[in-house]
mmCIF file of C-alpha atoms in Angstrom:
data_model
loop_
_atom_site.group_PDB
_atom_site.id
_atom_site.type_symbol
_atom_site.label_atom_id
_atom_site.label_comp_id
_atom_site.label_asym_id
_atom_site.label_seq_id
_atom_site.Cartn_x
_atom_site.Cartn_y
_atom_site.Cartn_z
ATOM 1 C CA MET A 55 19.238 4.002 8.792
ATOM 2 C CA THR A 56 15.469 4.008 9.267
ATOM 3 C CA ILE A 57 13.170 6.788 10.475
ATOM 4 C CA LYS A 58 12.983 5.075 13.849
ATOM 5 C CA SER A 59 16.768 4.958 14.219
ATOM 6 C CA GLY A 60 17.016 8.545 12.957
ATOM 7 C CA LEU A 61 14.677 9.719 15.721
ATOM 8 C CA THR A 62 16.671 7.684 18.234
ATOM 9 C CA ASP A 63 19.889 9.392 17.137
ATOM 10 C CA LEU A 64 18.149 12.757 17.420
ATOM 11 C CA ASN A 65 16.968 12.068 20.973
ATOM 12 C CA ASN A 66 20.398 10.798 22.018
ATOM 13 C CA ALA A 67 22.026 13.957 20.667
ATOM 14 C CA VAL A 68 19.549 16.112 22.600
ATOM 15 C CA LEU A 69 20.308 14.214 25.819
ATOM 16 C CA ASP A 70 24.039 14.694 25.276
ATOM 17 C CA LEU A 71 23.524 18.396 24.547
ATOM 18 C CA GLN A 72 21.499 18.735 27.732
ATOM 19 C CA ASN A 73 24.420 17.379 29.757
ATOM 20 C CA ALA A 74 27.190 19.121 27.820
ATOM 21 C CA ASP A 75 29.523 21.804 29.125
ATOM 22 C CA TYR A 76 31.552 24.553 27.482
ATOM 23 C CA ASN A 77 34.074 22.083 26.032
ATOM 24 C CA THR A 78 31.689 19.381 24.808
ATOM 25 C CA TYR A 79 28.515 20.984 23.423
ATOM 26 C CA GLU A 80 29.716 21.190 19.802
ATOM 27 C CA ARG A 81 29.705 17.437 19.149
ATOM 28 C CA PRO A 82 26.072 16.693 20.179
ATOM 29 C CA LEU A 83 24.950 19.841 18.361
ATOM 30 C CA LYS A 84 26.513 18.586 15.132
ATOM 31 C CA ARG A 85 25.103 15.094 15.708
ATOM 32 C CA LEU A 86 21.667 16.639 16.143
ATOM 33 C CA ALA A 87 21.929 18.442 12.806
ATOM 34 C CA ALA A 88 23.205 15.250 11.147
ATOM 35 C CA ALA A 89 20.249 13.227 12.487
ATOM 36 C CA LEU A 90 17.799 15.779 11.089
ATOM 37 C CA ASN A 91 19.414 15.391 7.682
ATOM 38 C CA SER A 92 19.762 11.613 7.672
ATOM 39 C CA ASP A 93 18.476 9.848 4.569
ATOM 40 C CA ASP A 94 15.077 8.945 6.026
ATOM 41 C CA LEU A 95 14.415 12.308 7.737
ATOM 42 C CA LYS A 96 15.881 14.844 5.330
ATOM 43 C CA ASP A 97 12.760 15.193 3.150
ATOM 44 C CA LEU A 98 10.557 16.040 6.131
ATOM 45 C CA THR A 99 13.258 18.279 7.568
ATOM 46 C CA GLU A 100 13.542 20.161 4.284
ATOM 47 C CA LYS A 101 9.763 20.577 4.110
ATOM 48 C CA LEU A 102 9.743 22.159 7.569
ATOM 49 C CA ARG A 103 12.825 24.261 6.888
ATOM 50 C CA SER A 104 11.135 25.738 3.806
ATOM 51 C CA THR A 105 8.331 27.180 5.978
ATOM 52 C CA ALA A 106 10.671 29.406 7.987
ATOM 53 C CA ASP A 107 12.672 32.588 7.365
ATOM 54 C CA PHE A 108 15.155 32.534 10.215
ATOM 55 C CA ASP A 109 16.780 35.895 9.450
ATOM 56 C CA LYS A 110 13.409 37.626 9.392
ATOM 57 C CA PHE A 111 12.508 35.837 12.628
ATOM 58 C CA VAL A 112 15.613 37.227 14.357
ATOM 59 C CA GLU A 113 15.039 40.705 12.934
ATOM 60 C CA SER A 114 11.568 40.760 14.470
ATOM 61 C CA ALA A 115 12.849 39.766 17.916
ATOM 62 C CA ASN A 116 12.748 42.100 20.879
ATOM 63 C CA GLN A 117 16.404 43.006 21.350
ATOM 64 C CA GLY A 118 15.767 44.382 24.840
ATOM 65 C CA GLY A 119 17.531 47.249 26.479
ATOM 66 C CA SER A 120 20.804 47.523 28.292
ATOM 67 C CA MET A 121 19.775 44.990 30.932
ATOM 68 C CA MET A 122 21.061 41.464 30.269
ATOM 69 C CA GLY A 123 18.320 38.924 29.755
ATOM 70 C CA SER A 124 15.771 41.385 28.422
ATOM 71 C CA ALA A 125 15.980 40.196 24.775
ATOM 72 C CA SER A 126 13.270 37.780 23.626
ATOM 73 C CA LEU A 127 12.172 35.949 20.497
ATOM 74 C CA ASN A 128 8.664 36.105 19.025
ATOM 75 C CA TRP A 129 8.040 32.435 18.286
ATOM 76 C CA PRO A 130 5.139 31.798 15.870
ATOM 77 C CA THR A 131 2.012 29.916 16.925
ATOM 78 C CA ASP A 132 2.076 27.750 13.796
ATOM 79 C CA GLN A 133 3.790 24.495 14.790
ATOM 80 C CA GLU A 134 5.339 23.733 11.407
ATOM 81 C CA GLU A 135 6.867 27.208 11.196
ATOM 82 C CA GLU A 136 8.178 26.873 14.747
ATOM 83 C CA LEU A 137 9.731 23.507 13.904
ATOM 84 C CA GLY A 138 11.273 24.957 10.765
ATOM 85 C CA LEU A 139 12.804 27.882 12.666
ATOM 86 C CA THR A 140 14.258 25.533 15.275
ATOM 87 C CA ILE A 141 15.769 23.369 12.536
ATOM 88 C CA ALA A 142 17.395 26.500 11.080
ATOM 89 C CA LEU A 143 18.674 27.419 14.553
ATOM 90 C CA ILE A 144 20.184 23.955 15.054
ATOM 91 C CA GLU A 145 21.790 23.833 11.616
ATOM 92 C CA ARG A 146 23.248 27.326 11.902
ATOM 93 C CA GLY A 147 24.581 26.446 15.344
ATOM 94 C CA ALA A 148 26.129 23.202 14.078
ATOM 95 C CA SER A 149 27.991 25.118 11.356
ATOM 96 C CA ASP A 150 29.078 27.858 13.790
ATOM 97 C CA PRO A 151 29.062 26.686 17.441
ATOM 98 C CA ASP A 152 30.334 30.059 18.708
ATOM 99 C CA TRP A 153 27.337 31.779 17.102
ATOM 100 C CA PHE A 154 25.067 29.223 18.811
ATOM 101 C CA MET A 155 26.603 29.969 22.202
ATOM 102 C CA ASN A 156 26.289 33.724 21.750
ATOM 103 C CA PHE A 157 22.708 33.357 20.502
ATOM 104 C CA GLY A 158 21.790 31.424 23.636
ATOM 105 C CA HIS A 159 23.565 33.911 25.880
ATOM 106 C CA HIS A 160 21.674 36.797 24.259
ATOM 107 C CA TYR A 161 18.146 35.391 24.041
ATOM 108 C CA TYR A 162 18.224 32.790 26.836
ATOM 109 C CA TYR A 163 20.395 34.565 29.353
ATOM 110 C CA SER A 164 20.777 32.614 32.560
ATOM 111 C CA GLY A 165 23.777 34.085 34.284
ATOM 112 C CA SER A 166 27.236 35.163 33.226
ATOM 113 C CA LYS A 167 28.432 31.735 32.172
ATOM 114 C CA LEU A 168 27.970 31.245 28.421
ATOM 115 C CA ILE A 169 27.102 27.558 28.781
ATOM 116 C CA ALA A 170 24.121 28.539 30.932
ATOM 117 C CA GLY A 171 22.448 30.102 27.903
ATOM 118 C CA ILE A 172 22.931 26.892 25.906
ATOM 119 C CA ARG A 173 21.423 24.815 28.680
ATOM 120 C CA LYS A 174 18.420 27.119 29.026
ATOM 121 C CA MET A 175 17.913 27.154 25.244
ATOM 122 C CA THR A 176 18.182 23.366 25.194
ATOM 123 C CA SER A 177 15.551 22.929 27.897
ATOM 124 C CA GLN A 178 13.144 25.559 26.530
ATOM 125 C CA VAL A 179 13.606 25.101 22.766
ATOM 126 C CA ILE A 180 15.542 21.972 21.727
ATOM 127 C CA ILE A 181 13.879 19.416 24.019
ATOM 128 C CA PRO A 182 10.308 20.523 23.150
ATOM 129 C CA PHE A 183 11.398 20.574 19.495
ATOM 130 C CA ALA A 184 12.579 16.943 19.650
ATOM 131 C CA ARG A 185 9.215 15.897 21.085
ATOM 132 C CA ASP A 186 7.161 17.848 18.545
ATOM 133 C CA TYR A 187 9.393 16.905 15.618
ATOM 134 C CA ALA A 188 8.968 13.198 16.426
ATOM 135 C CA GLY A 189 5.205 13.703 16.539
ATOM 136 C CA TYR A 190 5.299 15.482 13.190
ATOM 137 C CA VAL A 191 7.356 12.685 11.630
ATOM 138 C CA ASN A 192 5.074 9.963 12.947
ATOM 139 C CA GLN A 193 2.068 11.828 11.585
ATOM 140 C CA HIS A 194 3.439 12.698 8.145
ATOM 141 C CA ALA A 195 5.927 9.984 7.244
ATOM 142 C CA PRO A 196 4.636 6.987 5.262
ATOM 143 C CA LYS A 197 3.822 4.186 7.641
ATOM 144 C CA VAL A 198 5.942 1.736 5.682
ATOM 145 C CA ALA A 199 8.968 3.987 6.001
ATOM 146 C CA LEU A 200 8.575 4.097 9.764
ATOM 147 C CA THR A 201 8.662 0.323 10.007
ATOM 148 C CA ARG A 202 10.834 -0.656 7.128
ATOM 149 C CA ALA A 203 13.633 -2.949 8.219
ATOM 150 C CA GLN A 204 17.102 -3.038 6.685
ATOM 151 C CA PRO A 205 17.771 -5.866 4.218
ATOM 152 C CA SER A 206 20.430 -8.571 4.373
ATOM 153 C CA ASP A 207 20.135 -10.074 7.844
ATOM 154 C CA PHE A 208 22.011 -13.275 7.172
ATOM 155 C CA ASN A 209 20.540 -15.088 10.150
ATOM 156 C CA ARG A 210 16.966 -14.936 8.821
ATOM 157 C CA VAL A 211 15.201 -16.521 5.854
ATOM 158 C CA PHE A 212 11.731 -15.454 4.754
ATOM 159 C CA ILE A 213 9.343 -18.284 3.832
ATOM 160 C CA VAL A 214 6.512 -17.480 1.428
ATOM 161 C CA HIS A 215 3.831 -20.155 1.349
ATOM 162 C CA GLY A 216 0.342 -20.983 0.227
ATOM 163 C CA ARG A 217 -2.345 -23.121 1.806
ATOM 164 C CA ASP A 218 -0.277 -26.289 2.029
ATOM 165 C CA GLU A 219 1.034 -26.292 5.597
ATOM 166 C CA GLY A 220 3.133 -29.456 5.250
ATOM 167 C CA PRO A 221 5.891 -28.025 3.018
ATOM 168 C CA ARG A 222 5.878 -24.789 5.008
ATOM 169 C CA GLU A 223 6.547 -26.588 8.285
ATOM 170 C CA THR A 224 9.126 -28.890 6.666
ATOM 171 C CA VAL A 225 11.085 -25.977 5.209
ATOM 172 C CA ALA A 226 10.826 -23.962 8.434
ATOM 173 C CA ARG A 227 12.118 -26.930 10.437
ATOM 174 C CA PHE A 228 15.043 -27.353 8.020
ATOM 175 C CA ILE A 229 15.920 -23.653 8.247
ATOM 176 C CA THR A 230 15.885 -23.901 12.048
ATOM 177 C CA ASN A 231 17.971 -27.099 12.056
ATOM 178 C CA ILE A 232 20.790 -25.462 10.100
ATOM 179 C CA GLY A 233 20.949 -22.638 12.639
ATOM 180 C CA LEU A 234 18.928 -19.938 10.875
ATOM 181 C CA GLU A 235 15.667 -18.188 11.757
ATOM 182 C CA PRO A 236 12.642 -18.798 9.517
ATOM 183 C CA VAL A 237 10.345 -15.783 9.069
ATOM 184 C CA ILE A 238 6.704 -16.648 8.362
ATOM 185 C CA LEU A 239 4.437 -13.675 7.807
ATOM 186 C CA HIS A 240 1.347 -14.774 9.739
ATOM 187 C CA GLU A 241 3.500 -15.480 12.802
ATOM 188 C CA GLN A 242 4.665 -11.839 12.980
ATOM 189 C CA ALA A 243 2.815 -9.140 14.954
ATOM 190 C CA ASN A 244 0.303 -7.119 12.914
ATOM 191 C CA ARG A 245 0.820 -3.751 14.700
ATOM 192 C CA GLY A 246 -2.079 -2.290 12.733
ATOM 193 C CA MET A 247 -0.322 -2.747 9.384
ATOM 194 C CA THR A 248 -1.736 -3.866 6.068
ATOM 195 C CA ILE A 249 -0.359 -7.096 4.593
ATOM 196 C CA THR A 250 1.917 -5.159 2.249
ATOM 197 C CA GLU A 251 3.262 -2.999 5.082
ATOM 198 C CA LYS A 252 3.759 -6.078 7.229
ATOM 199 C CA LEU A 253 5.635 -7.803 4.411
ATOM 200 C CA ILE A 254 8.004 -4.866 4.021
ATOM 201 C CA ALA A 255 8.429 -4.430 7.768
ATOM 202 C CA ASN A 256 9.563 -8.044 8.163
ATOM 203 C CA GLY A 257 11.664 -8.148 5.004
ATOM 204 C CA ASN A 258 14.989 -7.713 6.822
ATOM 205 C CA VAL A 259 16.335 -10.956 5.402
ATOM 206 C CA GLY A 260 19.098 -11.894 3.022
ATOM 207 C CA PHE A 261 17.146 -14.673 1.328
ATOM 208 C CA ALA A 262 13.588 -15.807 0.629
ATOM 209 C CA VAL A 263 12.217 -19.276 -0.034
ATOM 210 C CA VAL A 264 8.984 -19.232 -2.018
ATOM 211 C CA LEU A 265 6.868 -22.377 -1.894
ATOM 212 C CA LEU A 266 4.895 -22.821 -5.099
ATOM 213 C CA THR A 267 2.281 -25.444 -4.267
ATOM 214 C CA PRO A 268 -0.805 -26.332 -6.361
ATOM 215 C CA ASP A 269 -3.375 -24.654 -4.118
ATOM 216 C CA ASP A 270 -5.509 -22.969 -6.798
ATOM 217 C CA VAL A 271 -6.572 -23.634 -10.374
ATOM 218 C CA GLY A 272 -6.954 -21.299 -13.343
ATOM 219 C CA ARG A 273 -6.755 -20.992 -17.113
ATOM 220 C CA GLU A 274 -6.719 -18.544 -19.974
ATOM 221 C CA LYS A 275 -10.133 -17.604 -21.359
ATOM 222 C CA SER A 276 -9.377 -19.463 -24.566
ATOM 223 C CA GLU A 277 -8.629 -22.718 -22.717
ATOM 224 C CA THR A 278 -11.108 -25.240 -21.387
ATOM 225 C CA VAL A 279 -9.026 -27.100 -18.797
ATOM 226 C CA ASP A 280 -8.079 -25.603 -15.454
ATOM 227 C CA ASN A 281 -4.404 -25.857 -14.504
ATOM 228 C CA PRO A 282 -2.994 -26.133 -10.971
ATOM 229 C CA ARG A 283 -1.554 -22.832 -9.803
ATOM 230 C CA ALA A 284 0.053 -21.321 -6.743
ATOM 231 C CA ARG A 285 -2.017 -18.828 -4.778
ATOM 232 C CA GLN A 286 -2.008 -15.281 -6.089
ATOM 233 C CA ASN A 287 -0.504 -13.896 -2.888
ATOM 234 C CA VAL A 288 2.433 -16.295 -3.299
ATOM 235 C CA ILE A 289 3.064 -15.051 -6.840
ATOM 236 C CA LEU A 290 2.839 -11.455 -5.634
ATOM 237 C CA GLU A 291 5.348 -12.086 -2.858
ATOM 238 C CA LEU A 292 7.623 -13.991 -5.236
ATOM 239 C CA GLY A 293 7.746 -10.901 -7.438
ATOM 240 C CA TYR A 294 8.293 -8.645 -4.435
ATOM 241 C CA PHE A 295 11.320 -10.550 -3.151
ATOM 242 C CA VAL A 296 12.838 -10.968 -6.617
ATOM 243 C CA GLY A 297 12.630 -7.185 -6.961
ATOM 244 C CA PHE A 298 13.719 -6.408 -3.402
ATOM 245 C CA LEU A 299 16.507 -8.949 -2.925
ATOM 246 C CA GLY A 300 17.390 -9.906 -6.505
ATOM 247 C CA ARG A 301 16.568 -13.254 -8.047
ATOM 248 C CA GLU A 302 19.896 -14.721 -6.866
ATOM 249 C CA ARG A 303 18.568 -14.411 -3.292
ATOM 250 C CA VAL A 304 15.241 -16.119 -3.959
ATOM 251 C CA CYS A 305 14.672 -19.855 -4.251
ATOM 252 C CA ALA A 306 11.362 -21.056 -5.678
ATOM 253 C CA LEU A 307 10.529 -24.530 -4.350
ATOM 254 C CA VAL A 308 7.956 -26.170 -6.609
ATOM 255 C CA ARG A 309 5.829 -29.017 -5.321
ATOM 256 C CA GLY A 310 4.034 -31.194 -7.807
ATOM 257 C CA SER A 311 3.018 -30.159 -11.294
ATOM 258 C CA LEU A 312 1.715 -26.624 -11.580
ATOM 259 C CA GLU A 313 1.755 -23.646 -13.883
ATOM 260 C CA ILE A 314 4.841 -21.437 -13.520
ATOM 261 C CA PRO A 315 4.223 -17.689 -14.035
ATOM 262 C CA SER A 316 5.264 -16.695 -17.557
ATOM 263 C CA ASP A 317 7.464 -13.855 -16.240
ATOM 264 C CA TYR A 318 9.409 -16.416 -14.200
ATOM 265 C CA MET A 319 9.880 -18.941 -16.998
ATOM 266 C CA GLY A 320 13.537 -19.601 -17.710
ATOM 267 C CA VAL A 321 14.597 -18.877 -14.125
ATOM 268 C CA ALA A 322 15.892 -21.962 -12.353
ATOM 269 C CA TYR A 323 13.734 -23.368 -9.579
ATOM 270 C CA THR A 324 14.016 -26.336 -7.245
ATOM 271 C CA LYS A 325 11.698 -29.302 -7.110
ATOM 272 C CA PHE A 326 10.322 -29.946 -3.647
ATOM 273 C CA ASP A 327 10.829 -33.707 -3.767
ATOM 274 C CA GLU A 328 9.664 -36.023 -1.018
ATOM 275 C CA GLY A 329 13.139 -37.586 -0.845
ATOM 276 C CA GLY A 330 14.582 -34.373 0.534
ATOM 277 C CA GLY A 331 17.058 -33.616 -2.245
ATOM 278 C CA TRP A 332 15.827 -30.005 -2.177
ATOM 279 C CA ARG A 333 17.636 -29.506 1.124
ATOM 280 C CA GLN A 334 21.106 -29.697 -0.435
ATOM 281 C CA GLU A 335 20.065 -27.476 -3.336
ATOM 282 C CA LEU A 336 18.577 -24.873 -1.005
ATOM 283 C CA ALA A 337 21.668 -24.953 1.233
ATOM 284 C CA ARG A 338 23.880 -24.336 -1.804
ATOM 285 C CA GLU A 339 21.751 -21.353 -2.803
ATOM 286 C CA LEU A 340 21.918 -19.965 0.728
ATOM 287 C CA GLN A 341 25.676 -20.362 0.820
ATOM 288 C CA ALA A 342 26.046 -18.665 -2.568
ATOM 289 C CA ALA A 343 23.972 -15.768 -1.200
ATOM 290 C CA GLY A 344 26.375 -15.233 1.695
ATOM 291 C CA TYR A 345 24.970 -17.419 4.482
ATOM 292 C CA GLU A 346 27.289 -19.527 6.618
ATOM 293 C CA ILE A 347 26.150 -23.128 6.202
ATOM 294 C CA ASP A 348 27.110 -26.032 8.466
ATOM 295 C CA TRP A 349 26.931 -28.925 6.028
ATOM 296 C CA ASN A 350 26.949 -31.452 8.870
ATOM 297 C CA ARG A 351 23.551 -30.047 9.880
ATOM 298 C CA VAL A 352 22.325 -30.053 6.290
ATOM 299 C CA MET A 353 23.077 -33.773 5.878
ATOM 300 C CA LYS A 354 21.355 -34.822 9.113
#
């Protein structure tokens, strides 16, 4: 689950709670608490929860007199504290739905029917909370976490490339011809992200092909002859995908004679030969990584 999907689950639970009746309100209430404590939201939820003392908040409430509907809560003006108190209210209600119903009937009285208090509390507290909580998350969560995609989409293959457009287009066309979707970074929407954020956001693939082409030159200080090298961004992205996917899900296609990074020495790579033999080798690697390969398309 991502932060975006967590917020979606939260909003869906609120909508279901809004439309619930006496027999059905427990399930969306528990789903709401679960969404707040999902893997990608729980840290922010815990931070907000730590700002609030729910028992003290209730103790300070105006309990009213003998007339029904006269009790009222003294909500704080600080938004984070208000969010934290609402989280505590939701979680306590999810663990004890009867308490939640009685709490709503007492502080959000709207007629003799108990469900009426839940509906009024939902409209006046839970719905505004969902809006403000989403705003808080979008403001405080790391941008990468908001856009991070889940790995292992076995219909997509990321292509890392340098300045040489020929191999990039050839590999992309091959990936398309065998029924998969090539992902090329500069073709994806920027959405205000840095390159690193954009790389992570579009990394929902099960495999990466890294084209090492002799686009740059370099040497050690002690040497006198420059050696062909791949671009630095290509090496960076090679390391990223080896770390993110595992080296068994990364194929380095090497064109020509160039310097291989010392940290990658000893790891098998594929020669990008003009005869096209790399296609069969790449298809085998894709298949070993879990992709369904139509070998009739590979051999075309």
